[in-house]
mmCIF file of C-alpha atoms in Angstrom:
data_model
loop_
_atom_site.group_PDB
_atom_site.id
_atom_site.type_symbol
_atom_site.label_atom_id
_atom_site.label_comp_id
_atom_site.label_asym_id
_atom_site.label_seq_id
_atom_site.Cartn_x
_atom_site.Cartn_y
_atom_site.Cartn_z
ATOM 1 C CA MET A 1 196.925 36.083 -66.308
ATOM 2 C CA THR A 2 193.185 36.382 -66.016
ATOM 3 C CA GLY A 3 191.856 37.047 -69.459
ATOM 4 C CA ILE A 4 188.441 37.681 -70.917
ATOM 5 C CA GLY A 5 186.930 34.413 -72.094
ATOM 6 C CA VAL A 6 184.861 34.258 -75.298
ATOM 7 C CA ALA A 7 182.186 31.587 -75.432
ATOM 8 C CA SER A 8 182.168 29.839 -78.821
ATOM 9 C CA ALA A 9 178.839 29.140 -80.484
ATOM 10 C CA THR A 10 177.692 25.488 -80.549
ATOM 11 C CA PRO A 11 177.939 24.265 -84.138
ATOM 12 C CA ALA A 12 174.650 23.384 -85.815
ATOM 13 C CA GLU A 13 173.931 19.750 -86.634
ATOM 14 C CA ASP A 14 175.257 18.552 -90.008
ATOM 15 C CA PHE A 15 172.492 17.141 -92.178
ATOM 16 C CA SER A 16 173.874 15.235 -95.199
ATOM 17 C CA GLU A 17 172.039 15.133 -98.478
ATOM 18 C CA LEU A 18 169.927 12.067 -99.061
ATOM 19 C CA SER A 19 170.765 10.180 -102.269
ATOM 20 C CA ALA A 20 168.537 7.795 -104.177
ATOM 21 C CA GLY A 21 167.704 4.806 -102.033
ATOM 22 C CA ASP A 22 168.796 6.424 -98.761
ATOM 23 C CA ALA A 23 165.343 7.522 -97.630
ATOM 24 C CA GLY A 24 163.040 5.058 -95.951
ATOM 25 C CA ASP A 25 159.393 4.117 -96.420
ATOM 26 C CA GLY A 26 159.705 3.941 -100.209
ATOM 27 C CA VAL A 27 160.589 7.576 -100.622
ATOM 28 C CA PHE A 28 163.436 8.124 -103.104
ATOM 29 C CA LEU A 29 165.186 11.283 -104.295
ATOM 30 C CA GLN A 30 165.817 11.392 -108.023
ATOM 31 C CA GLU A 31 169.155 12.924 -108.977
ATOM 32 C CA ASP A 32 169.145 15.344 -111.893
ATOM 33 C CA PRO A 33 172.424 14.989 -113.805
ATOM 34 C CA ASP A 34 171.904 18.320 -115.547
ATOM 35 C CA ASN A 35 171.758 20.123 -112.192
ATOM 36 C CA GLU A 36 174.690 18.353 -110.583
ATOM 37 C CA SER A 37 177.348 20.846 -111.663
ATOM 38 C CA ASP A 38 175.039 23.753 -110.821
ATOM 39 C CA ASN A 39 174.460 22.335 -107.368
ATOM 40 C CA GLU A 40 178.171 21.878 -106.820
ATOM 41 C CA THR A 41 178.815 25.453 -107.945
ATOM 42 C CA ASP A 42 176.012 26.786 -105.797
ATOM 43 C CA GLY A 43 177.233 24.732 -102.878
ATOM 44 C CA SER A 44 180.766 26.057 -103.197
ATOM 45 C CA LEU A 45 179.495 29.617 -103.423
ATOM 46 C CA ASP A 46 177.305 29.053 -100.374
ATOM 47 C CA ASP A 47 180.232 27.550 -98.481
ATOM 48 C CA GLN A 48 182.428 30.462 -99.492
ATOM 49 C CA ALA A 49 179.831 32.994 -98.338
ATOM 50 C CA ASP A 50 179.358 31.091 -95.072
ATOM 51 C CA ASN A 51 183.105 30.975 -94.512
ATOM 52 C CA GLU A 52 183.440 34.684 -95.212
ATOM 53 C CA THR A 53 180.602 35.399 -92.767
ATOM 54 C CA ASP A 54 182.171 33.160 -90.127
ATOM 55 C CA ASP A 55 185.537 34.843 -90.660
ATOM 56 C CA ALA A 56 183.944 38.261 -90.296
ATOM 57 C CA ASP A 57 182.192 37.147 -87.120
ATOM 58 C CA ASP A 58 185.471 35.807 -85.757
ATOM 59 C CA GLU A 59 187.185 39.094 -86.579
ATOM 60 C CA ASP A 60 184.404 41.021 -84.809
ATOM 61 C CA ILE A 61 184.775 38.824 -81.731
ATOM 62 C CA ALA A 62 188.542 39.278 -81.760
ATOM 63 C CA ASP A 63 188.141 43.038 -82.150
ATOM 64 C CA ASN A 64 185.700 43.154 -79.238
ATOM 65 C CA ASP A 65 188.040 41.081 -77.091
ATOM 66 C CA THR A 66 190.899 43.427 -77.869
ATOM 67 C CA GLU A 67 188.847 46.492 -77.013
ATOM 68 C CA ASP A 68 187.548 44.987 -73.771
ATOM 69 C CA SER A 69 190.923 43.751 -72.528
ATOM 70 C CA VAL A 70 193.366 46.420 -73.702
ATOM 71 C CA ASN A 71 194.497 47.156 -70.150
ATOM 72 C CA GLN A 72 194.858 43.464 -69.368
ATOM 73 C CA THR A 73 196.834 42.146 -72.324
ATOM 74 C CA THR A 74 199.623 44.713 -72.588
ATOM 75 C CA ALA A 75 202.891 44.209 -70.726
ATOM 76 C CA THR A 76 203.255 46.765 -67.960
ATOM 77 C CA ASN A 77 206.125 47.296 -65.547
ATOM 78 C CA VAL A 78 206.551 49.573 -62.518
ATOM 79 C CA ILE A 79 209.819 49.761 -60.533
ATOM 80 C CA VAL A 80 210.249 51.851 -57.386
ATOM 81 C CA ALA A 81 212.952 51.548 -54.722
ATOM 82 C CA ASP A 82 212.950 52.240 -50.991
ATOM 83 C CA GLN A 83 214.079 55.834 -50.571
ATOM 84 C CA ALA A 84 214.516 58.932 -48.456
ATOM 85 C CA SER A 85 212.309 61.935 -49.187
ATOM 86 C CA ASN A 86 211.641 65.367 -47.750
ATOM 87 C CA GLY A 87 207.987 64.306 -47.742
ATOM 88 C CA SER A 88 206.900 66.284 -50.770
ATOM 89 C CA SER A 89 207.406 63.651 -53.491
ATOM 90 C CA ILE A 90 208.511 60.139 -54.460
ATOM 91 C CA VAL A 91 210.728 59.013 -57.338
ATOM 92 C CA VAL A 92 209.618 56.016 -59.446
ATOM 93 C CA SER A 93 212.710 54.395 -60.957
ATOM 94 C CA SER A 94 211.083 53.329 -64.221
ATOM 95 C CA VAL A 95 207.692 52.623 -65.740
ATOM 96 C CA ASP A 96 206.525 51.010 -68.975
ATOM 97 C CA LEU A 97 202.972 51.860 -70.081
ATOM 98 C CA PRO A 98 202.432 50.485 -73.618
ATOM 99 C CA GLU A 99 199.215 52.464 -74.110
ATOM 100 C CA GLY A 100 200.467 55.532 -72.211
ATOM 101 C CA GLY A 101 199.074 56.803 -68.931
ATOM 102 C CA PHE A 102 200.111 57.707 -65.388
ATOM 103 C CA VAL A 103 201.566 56.364 -62.168
ATOM 104 C CA THR A 104 199.460 57.140 -59.124
ATOM 105 C CA VAL A 105 200.623 56.863 -55.508
ATOM 106 C CA TYR A 106 198.564 55.639 -52.540
ATOM 107 C CA ASN A 107 199.339 54.897 -48.917
ATOM 108 C CA THR A 108 198.536 51.360 -47.835
ATOM 109 C CA THR A 109 194.953 52.157 -46.848
ATOM 110 C CA MET A 110 194.178 52.761 -50.559
ATOM 111 C CA ALA A 111 191.615 55.345 -49.434
ATOM 112 C CA SER A 112 192.539 57.978 -52.020
ATOM 113 C CA PRO A 113 195.542 58.913 -54.185
ATOM 114 C CA LEU A 114 198.336 60.962 -52.599
ATOM 115 C CA GLY A 115 199.421 62.236 -56.006
ATOM 116 C CA ASN A 116 199.998 61.242 -59.629
ATOM 117 C CA SER A 117 202.522 61.790 -62.390
ATOM 118 C CA SER A 118 202.010 63.799 -65.535
ATOM 119 C CA PHE A 119 201.167 61.860 -68.733
ATOM 120 C CA ILE A 120 203.719 59.188 -69.646
ATOM 121 C CA ASN A 121 203.897 58.238 -73.315
ATOM 122 C CA GLY A 122 205.176 54.658 -73.180
ATOM 123 C CA SER A 123 208.378 54.030 -71.211
ATOM 124 C CA GLN A 124 210.121 56.499 -68.917
ATOM 125 C CA GLU A 125 212.829 56.419 -66.274
ATOM 126 C CA ILE A 126 212.928 58.640 -63.180
ATOM 127 C CA VAL A 127 209.304 59.676 -62.797
ATOM 128 C CA ASN A 128 208.727 62.231 -60.049
ATOM 129 C CA VAL A 129 205.336 62.247 -58.312
ATOM 130 C CA THR A 130 204.520 65.263 -56.133
ATOM 131 C CA PHE A 131 202.120 64.686 -53.239
ATOM 132 C CA ASP A 132 199.006 66.792 -52.737
ATOM 133 C CA GLN A 133 199.888 66.926 -49.000
ATOM 134 C CA PRO A 134 203.446 66.389 -47.666
ATOM 135 C CA LEU A 135 204.192 63.192 -45.749
ATOM 136 C CA THR A 136 204.918 63.662 -42.039
ATOM 137 C CA GLN A 137 206.123 60.160 -41.142
ATOM 138 C CA ASN A 138 207.920 57.162 -42.609
ATOM 139 C CA GLN A 139 205.591 54.752 -44.396
ATOM 140 C CA THR A 140 205.136 52.256 -47.195
ATOM 141 C CA LEU A 141 203.560 53.614 -50.372
ATOM 142 C CA ALA A 142 201.957 51.799 -53.305
ATOM 143 C CA VAL A 143 202.556 52.950 -56.885
ATOM 144 C CA LEU A 144 199.972 51.839 -59.477
ATOM 145 C CA ALA A 145 199.967 52.177 -63.276
ATOM 146 C CA PHE A 146 196.878 53.706 -64.906
ATOM 147 C CA ASN A 147 195.828 53.929 -68.537
ATOM 148 C CA ASP A 148 194.690 57.275 -69.957
ATOM 149 C CA THR A 149 191.265 55.761 -70.594
ATOM 150 C CA ASN A 150 189.569 58.890 -71.944
ATOM 151 C CA GLY A 151 192.656 60.044 -73.875
ATOM 152 C CA ASN A 152 192.845 63.579 -72.460
ATOM 153 C CA GLN A 153 196.383 63.190 -70.984
ATOM 154 C CA GLN A 154 195.044 64.215 -67.557
ATOM 155 C CA PHE A 155 194.625 61.767 -64.684
ATOM 156 C CA ASP A 156 190.916 61.430 -63.918
ATOM 157 C CA LEU A 157 190.064 59.427 -60.784
ATOM 158 C CA GLY A 158 186.943 57.382 -61.430
ATOM 159 C CA THR A 159 187.496 57.326 -65.201
ATOM 160 C CA ASP A 160 191.059 56.216 -65.941
ATOM 161 C CA GLU A 161 191.527 52.484 -65.381
ATOM 162 C CA VAL A 162 194.412 50.661 -63.762
ATOM 163 C CA TYR A 163 196.623 48.388 -65.864
ATOM 164 C CA VAL A 164 196.349 44.661 -65.150
ATOM 165 C CA SER A 165 199.371 42.384 -65.562
ATOM 166 C CA GLY A 166 199.437 38.650 -64.915
ATOM 167 C CA GLY A 167 195.962 38.713 -63.395
ATOM 168 C CA GLN A 168 197.019 41.295 -60.800
ATOM 169 C CA LEU A 169 197.057 45.069 -60.613
ATOM 170 C CA ALA A 170 200.216 46.567 -62.157
ATOM 171 C CA ALA A 171 201.798 47.968 -59.001
ATOM 172 C CA ALA A 172 204.872 48.153 -56.775
ATOM 173 C CA THR A 173 205.563 49.308 -53.221
ATOM 174 C CA ALA A 174 208.424 51.107 -51.464
ATOM 175 C CA MET A 175 209.321 52.317 -47.973
ATOM 176 C CA VAL A 176 209.734 56.105 -47.856
ATOM 177 C CA ASN A 177 211.779 57.608 -45.011
ATOM 178 C CA VAL A 178 210.857 61.250 -44.449
ATOM 179 C CA THR A 179 214.104 63.177 -43.883
ATOM 180 C CA GLY A 180 212.482 66.593 -43.567
ATOM 181 C CA GLN A 181 210.845 65.632 -40.273
ATOM 182 C CA ASN A 182 214.162 64.359 -38.938
ATOM 183 C CA ALA A 183 215.869 67.594 -39.929
ATOM 184 C CA THR A 184 213.238 69.594 -38.046
ATOM 185 C CA ASN A 185 213.736 67.498 -34.938
ATOM 186 C CA ALA A 186 217.496 68.023 -35.142
ATOM 187 C CA THR A 187 217.032 71.794 -35.366
ATOM 188 C CA ASN A 188 214.734 71.767 -32.348
ATOM 189 C CA ALA A 189 217.308 69.762 -30.396
ATOM 190 C CA THR A 190 220.034 72.284 -31.254
ATOM 191 C CA ASN A 191 217.842 75.175 -30.178
ATOM 192 C CA ALA A 192 217.055 73.409 -26.910
ATOM 193 C CA THR A 193 220.779 72.865 -26.276
ATOM 194 C CA ASN A 194 221.533 76.535 -26.933
ATOM 195 C CA ALA A 195 218.758 77.556 -24.551
ATOM 196 C CA THR A 196 220.156 75.217 -21.914
ATOM 197 C CA ASN A 197 223.658 76.703 -22.330
ATOM 198 C CA ALA A 198 222.287 80.225 -21.962
ATOM 199 C CA THR A 199 220.463 79.220 -18.808
ATOM 200 C CA ASN A 200 223.645 77.670 -17.412
ATOM 201 C CA ALA A 201 225.523 80.905 -17.965
ATOM 202 C CA THR A 202 222.834 82.893 -16.147
ATOM 203 C CA ASN A 203 221.978 80.769 -13.142
ATOM 204 C CA ALA A 204 223.278 77.402 -11.933
ATOM 205 C CA THR A 205 219.995 76.591 -10.221
ATOM 206 C CA ASN A 206 218.064 77.354 -13.348
ATOM 207 C CA ALA A 207 220.577 75.245 -15.216
ATOM 208 C CA THR A 208 219.814 72.307 -12.942
ATOM 209 C CA ASN A 209 216.118 72.797 -13.454
ATOM 210 C CA ALA A 210 216.697 73.064 -17.177
ATOM 211 C CA THR A 211 218.700 69.858 -17.080
ATOM 212 C CA ASN A 212 215.857 68.108 -15.296
ATOM 213 C CA ALA A 213 213.438 69.493 -17.864
ATOM 214 C CA THR A 214 215.775 68.369 -20.612
ATOM 215 C CA ASN A 215 215.922 64.898 -19.111
ATOM 216 C CA ALA A 216 212.138 64.796 -18.927
ATOM 217 C CA THR A 217 211.958 65.964 -22.524
ATOM 218 C CA ASN A 218 214.464 63.331 -23.560
ATOM 219 C CA ALA A 219 212.423 60.691 -21.765
ATOM 220 C CA THR A 220 209.309 61.897 -23.575
ATOM 221 C CA ASN A 221 211.147 61.919 -26.878
ATOM 222 C CA ALA A 222 212.417 58.415 -26.205
ATOM 223 C CA THR A 223 208.886 57.266 -25.474
ATOM 224 C CA ASN A 224 207.633 58.903 -28.664
ATOM 225 C CA ALA A 225 210.461 57.353 -30.617
ATOM 226 C CA THR A 226 209.623 53.942 -29.162
ATOM 227 C CA ASN A 227 205.968 54.382 -30.047
ATOM 228 C CA ALA A 228 206.900 55.439 -33.572
ATOM 229 C CA THR A 229 209.215 52.434 -33.893
ATOM 230 C CA ASN A 230 206.483 50.124 -32.644
ATOM 231 C CA ALA A 231 204.032 51.613 -35.134
ATOM 232 C CA THR A 232 206.546 51.173 -37.941
ATOM 233 C CA ASN A 233 207.263 47.598 -36.877
ATOM 234 C CA ALA A 234 203.544 46.858 -36.773
ATOM 235 C CA MET A 235 203.179 48.261 -40.277
ATOM 236 C CA LEU A 236 206.107 46.192 -41.544
ATOM 237 C CA ALA A 237 204.789 43.071 -39.827
ATOM 238 C CA ASN A 238 201.431 43.634 -41.501
ATOM 239 C CA GLN A 239 203.021 43.966 -44.917
ATOM 240 C CA SER A 240 205.369 40.999 -44.562
ATOM 241 C CA ALA A 241 202.550 38.671 -43.473
ATOM 242 C CA SER A 242 201.578 35.888 -45.824
ATOM 243 C CA ALA A 243 198.583 36.479 -48.072
ATOM 244 C CA ASN A 244 197.250 35.453 -51.465
ATOM 245 C CA LEU A 245 193.991 35.634 -53.396
ATOM 246 C CA SER A 246 192.461 33.573 -56.187
ATOM 247 C CA MET A 247 189.638 34.785 -58.414
ATOM 248 C CA VAL A 248 188.391 33.472 -61.775
ATOM 249 C CA ASN A 249 186.168 34.813 -64.545
ATOM 250 C CA GLN A 250 182.529 34.336 -63.580
ATOM 251 C CA THR A 251 178.889 35.143 -64.194
ATOM 252 C CA SER A 252 176.860 37.063 -61.626
ATOM 253 C CA ASN A 253 173.414 38.572 -61.259
ATOM 254 C CA GLY A 254 175.259 41.801 -60.441
ATOM 255 C CA THR A 255 174.673 41.822 -56.693
ATOM 256 C CA SER A 256 177.804 39.949 -55.592
ATOM 257 C CA VAL A 257 181.049 38.364 -56.766
ATOM 258 C CA MET A 258 182.944 35.284 -55.626
ATOM 259 C CA VAL A 259 186.613 35.158 -54.618
ATOM 260 C CA ASN A 260 187.623 31.517 -54.958
ATOM 261 C CA SER A 261 190.110 31.551 -52.099
ATOM 262 C CA ALA A 262 191.646 33.996 -49.646
ATOM 263 C CA ASN A 263 194.644 33.228 -47.452
ATOM 264 C CA LEU A 264 195.185 36.039 -44.948
ATOM 265 C CA SER A 265 197.665 34.842 -42.322
ATOM 266 C CA GLN A 266 196.757 37.589 -39.845
ATOM 267 C CA GLY A 267 193.075 37.726 -40.770
ATOM 268 C CA GLY A 268 191.345 40.560 -42.563
ATOM 269 C CA PHE A 269 189.076 41.297 -45.495
ATOM 270 C CA VAL A 270 188.750 41.150 -49.256
ATOM 271 C CA ALA A 271 187.601 44.430 -50.793
ATOM 272 C CA VAL A 272 186.383 44.554 -54.390
ATOM 273 C CA TYR A 273 186.945 47.499 -56.730
ATOM 274 C CA ASN A 274 186.307 48.253 -60.372
ATOM 275 C CA THR A 275 189.426 49.120 -62.363
ATOM 276 C CA THR A 276 189.215 52.858 -61.615
ATOM 277 C CA LEU A 277 189.948 52.078 -57.916
ATOM 278 C CA ALA A 278 187.905 55.149 -56.995
ATOM 279 C CA SER A 279 186.281 53.424 -53.997
ATOM 280 C CA PRO A 280 185.384 49.883 -52.913
ATOM 281 C CA LEU A 281 182.274 48.348 -54.448
ATOM 282 C CA GLY A 282 181.971 46.079 -51.424
ATOM 283 C CA ASN A 283 183.942 43.977 -48.964
ATOM 284 C CA SER A 284 183.805 40.565 -47.350
ATOM 285 C CA SER A 285 183.107 39.864 -43.725
ATOM 286 C CA PHE A 286 186.122 39.098 -41.530
ATOM 287 C CA VAL A 287 188.273 36.284 -42.937
ATOM 288 C CA ASN A 288 190.077 34.435 -40.157
ATOM 289 C CA GLY A 289 193.097 32.946 -41.962
ATOM 290 C CA SER A 290 192.249 30.810 -44.995
ATOM 291 C CA GLN A 291 188.799 30.572 -46.548
ATOM 292 C CA GLN A 292 187.364 29.157 -49.769
ATOM 293 C CA ASN A 293 184.545 30.753 -51.773
ATOM 294 C CA VAL A 294 184.509 34.187 -50.179
ATOM 295 C CA SER A 295 181.337 35.980 -51.289
ATOM 296 C CA VAL A 296 181.453 39.771 -51.518
ATOM 297 C CA THR A 297 178.110 41.582 -51.654
ATOM 298 C CA LEU A 298 178.289 44.797 -53.673
ATOM 299 C CA ASP A 299 176.913 48.064 -52.320
ATOM 300 C CA GLN A 300 175.344 48.770 -55.716
ATOM 301 C CA SER A 301 174.478 46.148 -58.329
ATOM 302 C CA LEU A 302 176.558 45.903 -61.484
ATOM 303 C CA THR A 303 174.747 46.845 -64.680
ATOM 304 C CA GLN A 304 177.336 45.739 -67.235
ATOM 305 C CA ASN A 305 180.102 43.215 -67.780
ATOM 306 C CA GLN A 306 183.445 44.422 -66.461
ATOM 307 C CA THR A 307 186.778 43.539 -64.890
ATOM 308 C CA LEU A 308 186.887 43.720 -61.094
ATOM 309 C CA ALA A 309 189.855 43.707 -58.716
ATOM 310 C CA ALA A 310 189.987 42.023 -55.312
ATOM 311 C CA ILE A 311 192.461 43.476 -52.784
ATOM 312 C CA ALA A 312 193.525 41.805 -49.509
ATOM 313 C CA PHE A 313 193.368 43.992 -46.377
ATOM 314 C CA ASN A 314 194.643 43.371 -42.860
ATOM 315 C CA ASP A 315 192.324 44.094 -39.917
ATOM 316 C CA THR A 316 194.751 46.780 -38.758
ATOM 317 C CA ASN A 317 192.742 48.024 -35.774
ATOM 318 C CA GLY A 318 191.582 44.543 -34.791
ATOM 319 C CA ASN A 319 187.839 45.255 -34.645
ATOM 320 C CA GLN A 320 186.852 42.666 -37.304
ATOM 321 C CA GLN A 321 185.103 45.415 -39.278
ATOM 322 C CA PHE A 322 186.477 46.752 -42.561
ATOM 323 C CA ASP A 323 187.484 50.401 -42.050
ATOM 324 C CA LEU A 324 188.487 52.258 -45.211
ATOM 325 C CA GLY A 325 191.298 54.666 -44.379
ATOM 326 C CA THR A 326 192.475 52.603 -41.383
ATOM 327 C CA ASP A 327 192.857 48.977 -42.453
ATOM 328 C CA ARG A 328 195.953 48.445 -44.607
ATOM 329 C CA ILE A 329 196.609 46.216 -47.581
ATOM 330 C CA TYR A 330 198.713 43.077 -47.455
ATOM 331 C CA VAL A 331 201.990 43.334 -49.376
ATOM 332 C CA SER A 332 203.856 40.321 -50.775
ATOM 333 C CA ASP A 333 207.116 40.476 -52.761
ATOM 334 C CA GLU A 334 206.852 44.276 -52.717
ATOM 335 C CA GLN A 335 203.468 44.198 -54.455
ATOM 336 C CA PRO A 336 199.924 44.645 -53.142
ATOM 337 C CA VAL A 337 198.125 41.296 -52.829
ATOM 338 C CA THR A 338 195.432 41.447 -55.526
ATOM 339 C CA ALA A 339 193.533 39.344 -58.059
ATOM 340 C CA THR A 340 191.337 40.267 -61.009
ATOM 341 C CA ALA A 341 188.516 38.628 -62.959
ATOM 342 C CA THR A 342 185.985 39.443 -65.646
ATOM 343 C CA VAL A 343 182.406 39.400 -64.337
ATOM 344 C CA ASN A 344 179.609 38.804 -66.850
ATOM 345 C CA VAL A 345 176.309 40.176 -65.571
ATOM 346 C CA THR A 346 173.536 37.743 -66.457
ATOM 347 C CA SER A 347 170.673 40.155 -65.810
ATOM 348 C CA GLN A 348 172.206 42.613 -68.260
ATOM 349 C CA ASN A 349 172.656 39.874 -70.833
ATOM 350 C CA THR A 350 169.007 38.851 -70.390
ATOM 351 C CA THR A 351 167.886 42.456 -70.881
ATOM 352 C CA ASN A 352 169.971 42.789 -74.022
ATOM 353 C CA ALA A 353 168.565 39.525 -75.388
ATOM 354 C CA SER A 354 164.990 40.750 -74.780
ATOM 355 C CA VAL A 355 165.694 43.992 -76.602
ATOM 356 C CA VAL A 356 167.249 42.178 -79.564
ATOM 357 C CA GLY A 357 164.320 39.738 -79.712
#
């Protein structure tokens, strides 16, 4: 798991006391027997005070680490199964959010949430998420776990931050088959059959024409069904393709970040987000397969240290340009292909040092 590293201070040099005869050039230090016990007492008190100060500093550092990495150090689990739906909602089998929060559902473009759960206080089974707009076709959805960052028990896009587990976003994916659309098609087919029967009863010629029309309709439906199947297969092929990302903690001047390696078997892009996932901060140029040291220039410079997430996208429309809302994420082992890292902004650190000085 990618954690937040804490740089330890370099210990100061240890200067030992000089005893009589240790100093050169004829300079000697005379020991005072009367002061020896006082010096030892003073020394022990000084050591004790130094140790207490060091301990307090260590506690402060540990406290800061805990505050900065709360979403990254807690165990989080999201389980969702492939399922049928009438298109209005999805059922998450179980979720474990140690700090509380929400599950939020996206399609595989990650453009914007389709819907989110109500507040979950810890662990819960059978979490229903209603969509803002009903689904109209079968598709893979991504379910991500978010912390209630501002503590108001309402999901706030752009404020609440995603949980991180094992150096990746806490997420799961599932295929959702929309049964409501199928039911509508079946009703239309029944109505068409009834209309054809009525025509047959009225006029044989009209019945023949209706049959021809029905055949043409069936051919059209078959073509549409084939196109839909091809689209689904393309989506599945995209998600089953091999992909992985590697990203480590790093320093940056705030204008860009480095992804150590990207392996995108069908080509694509690496998009970088902050942990609210509200919108990409920037994206790489087209990555044709495997590439080391992928630099991502950010649309706006970072002004503070923070955790960033890299997400692997396929070039879905094949134009070698990243298109938010069209290009779809890679999925591996039923999880979005992601990586996270803490980015320390050197310019911000320099500014802080100048202010302190």
